Amino acid sequence: MRFTPRLVAAVSGLALALGGAVAVAPTAQAATPQNCFYYVLEKHPSAKPEVVQRACITGAKGTQEAHRACYRDLRRDYVPAQVAYEGCRRAAQE
């Protein structure tokens, strides 16, 4: 009789642990362009959000060319050079 409640508790705990891991996994991958986006808008609030979003998504590819394209797009929107560079670097982080 005591075995059944223990088994139910163990299976429930395992299901919660696995469910939590599955729920967290997608957000870890999606956070990199968001880091760029929020960093740039925090440091340069007058930047156009749609331009920043597009640049950060481009920079998230992680290649050197993607970083250059991200930086170029942000600089065209008059984002300061250091903020643009750091934002694009954050977009590519994993």
Coordinates of N, CA and C in Angstrom, one line a residue:
M1 N 0.8 -1.2 0.0 CA 0.0 0.0 0.0 C 0.8 1.3 0.0
R2 N 2.0 1.3 0.7 CA 2.8 2.5 0.7 C 3.6 2.7 -0.6
F3 N 3.7 1.7 -1.3 CA 4.5 1.8 -2.6 C 3.8 2.7 -3.6
T4 N 2.5 2.6 -3.7 CA 1.7 3.4 -4.6 C 1.8 4.9 -4.5
P5 N 1.7 5.4 -3.3 CA 1.8 6.9 -3.1 C 3.2 7.3 -3.5
R6 N 4.2 6.5 -3.1 CA 5.6 6.9 -3.5 C 5.8 6.9 -5.0
L7 N 5.3 5.9 -5.6 CA 5.4 5.8 -7.1 C 4.7 7.0 -7.8
V8 N 3.5 7.4 -7.3 CA 2.8 8.5 -7.8 C 3.6 9.8 -7.6
A9 N 4.2 10.0 -6.4 CA 5.0 11.2 -6.1 C 6.2 11.2 -7.0
A10 N 6.9 10.1 -7.2 CA 8.1 10.0 -8.0 C 7.8 10.4 -9.5
V11 N 6.7 9.8 -10.0 CA 6.3 10.1 -11.4 C 5.9 11.5 -11.6
S12 N 5.2 12.0 -10.6 CA 4.7 13.4 -10.7 C 5.9 14.4 -10.6
G13 N 6.9 14.1 -9.8 CA 8.1 14.9 -9.7 C 8.9 14.9 -11.0
L14 N 9.0 13.7 -11.6 CA 9.7 13.5 -12.8 C 9.0 14.3 -13.9
A15 N 7.7 14.2 -14.0 CA 6.9 14.9 -15.0 C 7.1 16.5 -14.9
L16 N 7.1 17.0 -13.6 CA 7.3 18.4 -13.4 C 8.7 18.8 -13.8
A17 N 9.7 18.0 -13.5 CA 11.1 18.3 -13.8 C 11.3 18.4 -15.3
L18 N 10.8 17.4 -16.0 CA 10.9 17.4 -17.5 C 10.1 18.5 -18.1
G19 N 8.9 18.8 -17.6 CA 8.1 19.8 -18.1 C 8.8 21.2 -18.0
G20 N 9.4 21.4 -16.8 CA 10.2 22.6 -16.6 C 11.3 22.8 -17.6
A21 N 12.0 21.7 -17.8 CA 13.2 21.7 -18.7 C 12.7 22.0 -20.1
V22 N 11.6 21.5 -20.5 CA 11.1 21.7 -21.9 C 10.6 23.1 -22.0
A23 N 10.0 23.7 -21.0 CA 9.5 25.0 -21.0 C 10.6 26.1 -21.0
V24 N 11.7 25.8 -20.4 CA 12.8 26.7 -20.4 C 13.6 26.7 -21.7
A25 N 13.8 25.6 -22.3 CA 14.7 25.4 -23.5 C 14.4 26.4 -24.6
P26 N 13.1 26.6 -25.0 CA 12.9 27.5 -26.1 C 13.3 29.0 -25.8
T27 N 13.0 29.4 -24.6 CA 13.3 30.8 -24.2 C 14.8 31.1 -24.2
A28 N 15.6 30.1 -23.9 CA 17.1 30.3 -23.9 C 17.6 30.6 -25.3
Q29 N 17.0 30.0 -26.3 CA 17.4 30.3 -27.7 C 16.9 31.6 -28.2
A30 N 15.7 31.9 -27.8 CA 15.1 33.2 -28.3 C 15.6 34.4 -27.6
A31 N 16.3 34.3 -26.6 CA 16.8 35.4 -25.8 C 17.8 36.3 -26.4
T32 N 18.6 35.7 -27.4 CA 19.8 36.5 -27.9 C 19.4 37.7 -28.7
P33 N 18.4 37.6 -29.6 CA 18.1 38.9 -30.3 C 17.4 39.9 -29.3
Q34 N 16.7 39.3 -28.3 CA 16.1 40.2 -27.3 C 17.1 40.9 -26.5
N35 N 18.2 40.3 -26.2 CA 19.3 40.9 -25.4 C 19.8 42.2 -26.2
C36 N 20.0 42.0 -27.5 CA 20.4 43.1 -28.3 C 19.4 44.2 -28.4
F37 N 18.1 43.8 -28.6 CA 17.0 44.7 -28.8 C 16.9 45.6 -27.5
Y38 N 16.8 45.0 -26.4 CA 16.6 45.8 -25.1 C 17.8 46.6 -24.8
Y39 N 19.0 46.1 -25.0 CA 20.3 46.8 -24.8 C 20.3 48.1 -25.6
V40 N 20.0 48.0 -26.9 CA 20.1 49.1 -27.8 C 19.0 50.2 -27.4
L41 N 17.8 49.7 -27.1 CA 16.8 50.7 -26.8 C 17.0 51.3 -25.4
E42 N 17.6 50.6 -24.5 CA 17.9 51.1 -23.2 C 19.0 52.2 -23.3
K43 N 20.0 52.0 -24.1 CA 21.1 52.9 -24.2 C 20.8 54.1 -25.2
H44 N 19.9 53.8 -26.2 CA 19.6 54.8 -27.2 C 18.1 54.8 -27.4
P45 N 17.3 55.4 -26.5 CA 15.8 55.3 -26.6 C 15.2 55.9 -27.8
S46 N 15.9 56.8 -28.5 CA 15.3 57.4 -29.7 C 15.4 56.5 -31.0
A47 N 16.0 55.4 -30.8 CA 16.2 54.4 -32.0 C 14.8 53.9 -32.4
K48 N 14.6 53.7 -33.6 CA 13.3 53.1 -34.1 C 13.3 51.6 -33.8
P49 N 12.3 51.2 -33.0 CA 12.2 49.8 -32.6 C 12.2 48.8 -33.7
E50 N 11.5 49.1 -34.8 CA 11.5 48.2 -36.0 C 12.8 48.0 -36.6
V51 N 13.6 49.1 -36.7 CA 15.0 49.0 -37.2 C 15.9 48.2 -36.3
V52 N 15.8 48.4 -35.0 CA 16.6 47.7 -34.0 C 16.2 46.2 -34.1
Q53 N 14.9 45.9 -34.1 CA 14.5 44.5 -34.2 C 15.1 43.8 -35.4
R54 N 15.0 44.4 -36.5 CA 15.5 43.8 -37.8 C 17.0 43.6 -37.7
A55 N 17.7 44.6 -37.2 CA 19.2 44.5 -37.1 C 19.6 43.4 -36.1
C56 N 18.9 43.3 -35.0 CA 19.2 42.3 -34.0 C 18.9 40.9 -34.5
I57 N 17.9 40.7 -35.2 CA 17.6 39.4 -35.8 C 18.7 39.0 -36.9
T58 N 19.1 40.0 -37.6 CA 20.2 39.8 -38.6 C 21.5 39.4 -37.9
G59 N 21.8 40.1 -36.8 CA 23.0 39.9 -36.0 C 23.0 38.5 -35.3
A60 N 21.8 38.0 -35.0 CA 21.7 36.7 -34.3 C 22.3 35.5 -35.1
K61 N 22.5 35.7 -36.4 CA 23.0 34.6 -37.1 C 24.4 34.2 -36.7
G62 N 25.2 35.2 -36.1 CA 26.4 34.9 -35.5 C 27.7 35.0 -36.4
T63 N 27.5 35.2 -37.7 CA 28.6 35.3 -38.6 C 29.2 36.7 -38.6
Q64 N 30.4 36.8 -39.1 CA 31.0 38.1 -39.1 C 30.2 39.1 -40.1
E65 N 29.7 38.6 -41.2 CA 28.9 39.4 -42.1 C 27.6 39.8 -41.4
A66 N 27.0 38.9 -40.7 CA 25.8 39.3 -40.0 C 26.0 40.4 -39.0
H67 N 27.1 40.3 -38.3 CA 27.5 41.3 -37.3 C 27.7 42.7 -38.0
R68 N 28.4 42.7 -39.1 CA 28.6 43.9 -39.9 C 27.2 44.5 -40.4
A69 N 26.3 43.6 -40.9 CA 25.0 44.1 -41.3 C 24.2 44.7 -40.2
C70 N 24.3 44.0 -39.1 CA 23.5 44.5 -37.9 C 24.1 45.9 -37.5
Y71 N 25.4 46.0 -37.4 CA 26.0 47.2 -37.0 C 25.7 48.3 -38.0
R72 N 25.8 48.0 -39.3 CA 25.5 49.0 -40.4 C 24.1 49.5 -40.3
D73 N 23.1 48.6 -40.0 CA 21.7 49.0 -39.9 C 21.5 49.9 -38.7
L74 N 22.1 49.6 -37.6 CA 21.9 50.4 -36.4 C 22.6 51.8 -36.6
R75 N 23.8 51.8 -37.2 CA 24.4 53.1 -37.4 C 23.6 54.0 -38.4
R76 N 22.9 53.4 -39.4 CA 22.1 54.2 -40.3 C 21.0 54.9 -39.5
D77 N 20.6 54.3 -38.4 CA 19.5 54.8 -37.5 C 20.1 55.7 -36.5
Y78 N 21.4 56.1 -36.6 CA 22.1 57.0 -35.7 C 22.3 56.5 -34.3
V79 N 22.4 55.2 -34.2 CA 22.7 54.6 -32.9 C 24.2 54.8 -32.7
P80 N 24.7 55.2 -31.6 CA 26.1 55.4 -31.3 C 26.9 54.2 -31.6
A81 N 28.1 54.3 -32.1 CA 28.9 53.2 -32.6 C 29.1 52.1 -31.5
Q82 N 29.5 52.5 -30.3 CA 29.7 51.6 -29.2 C 28.5 50.8 -28.8
V83 N 27.3 51.5 -28.8 CA 26.1 50.8 -28.5 C 25.7 49.8 -29.6
A84 N 25.9 50.3 -30.9 CA 25.6 49.4 -32.0 C 26.5 48.1 -32.0
Y85 N 27.8 48.3 -31.7 CA 28.7 47.2 -31.7 C 28.3 46.2 -30.6
E86 N 28.1 46.7 -29.4 CA 27.8 45.9 -28.3 C 26.4 45.2 -28.5
G87 N 25.5 45.9 -29.0 CA 24.2 45.3 -29.2 C 24.3 44.1 -30.2
C88 N 25.0 44.3 -31.3 CA 25.2 43.2 -32.3 C 26.0 42.1 -31.7
R89 N 26.9 42.4 -30.9 CA 27.7 41.3 -30.2 C 26.7 40.5 -29.3
R90 N 25.9 41.2 -28.6 CA 24.9 40.4 -27.7 C 23.9 39.6 -28.5
A91 N 23.6 40.1 -29.7 CA 22.6 39.3 -30.5 C 23.2 38.0 -30.9
A92 N 24.5 37.9 -31.1 CA 25.1 36.6 -31.6 C 25.5 35.7 -30.4
Q93 N 25.4 36.1 -29.2 CA 25.8 35.3 -28.0 C 24.8 34.1 -27.9
E94 N 25.3 33.0 -27.4 CA 24.4 31.9 -27.2 C 24.3 31.6 -25.7

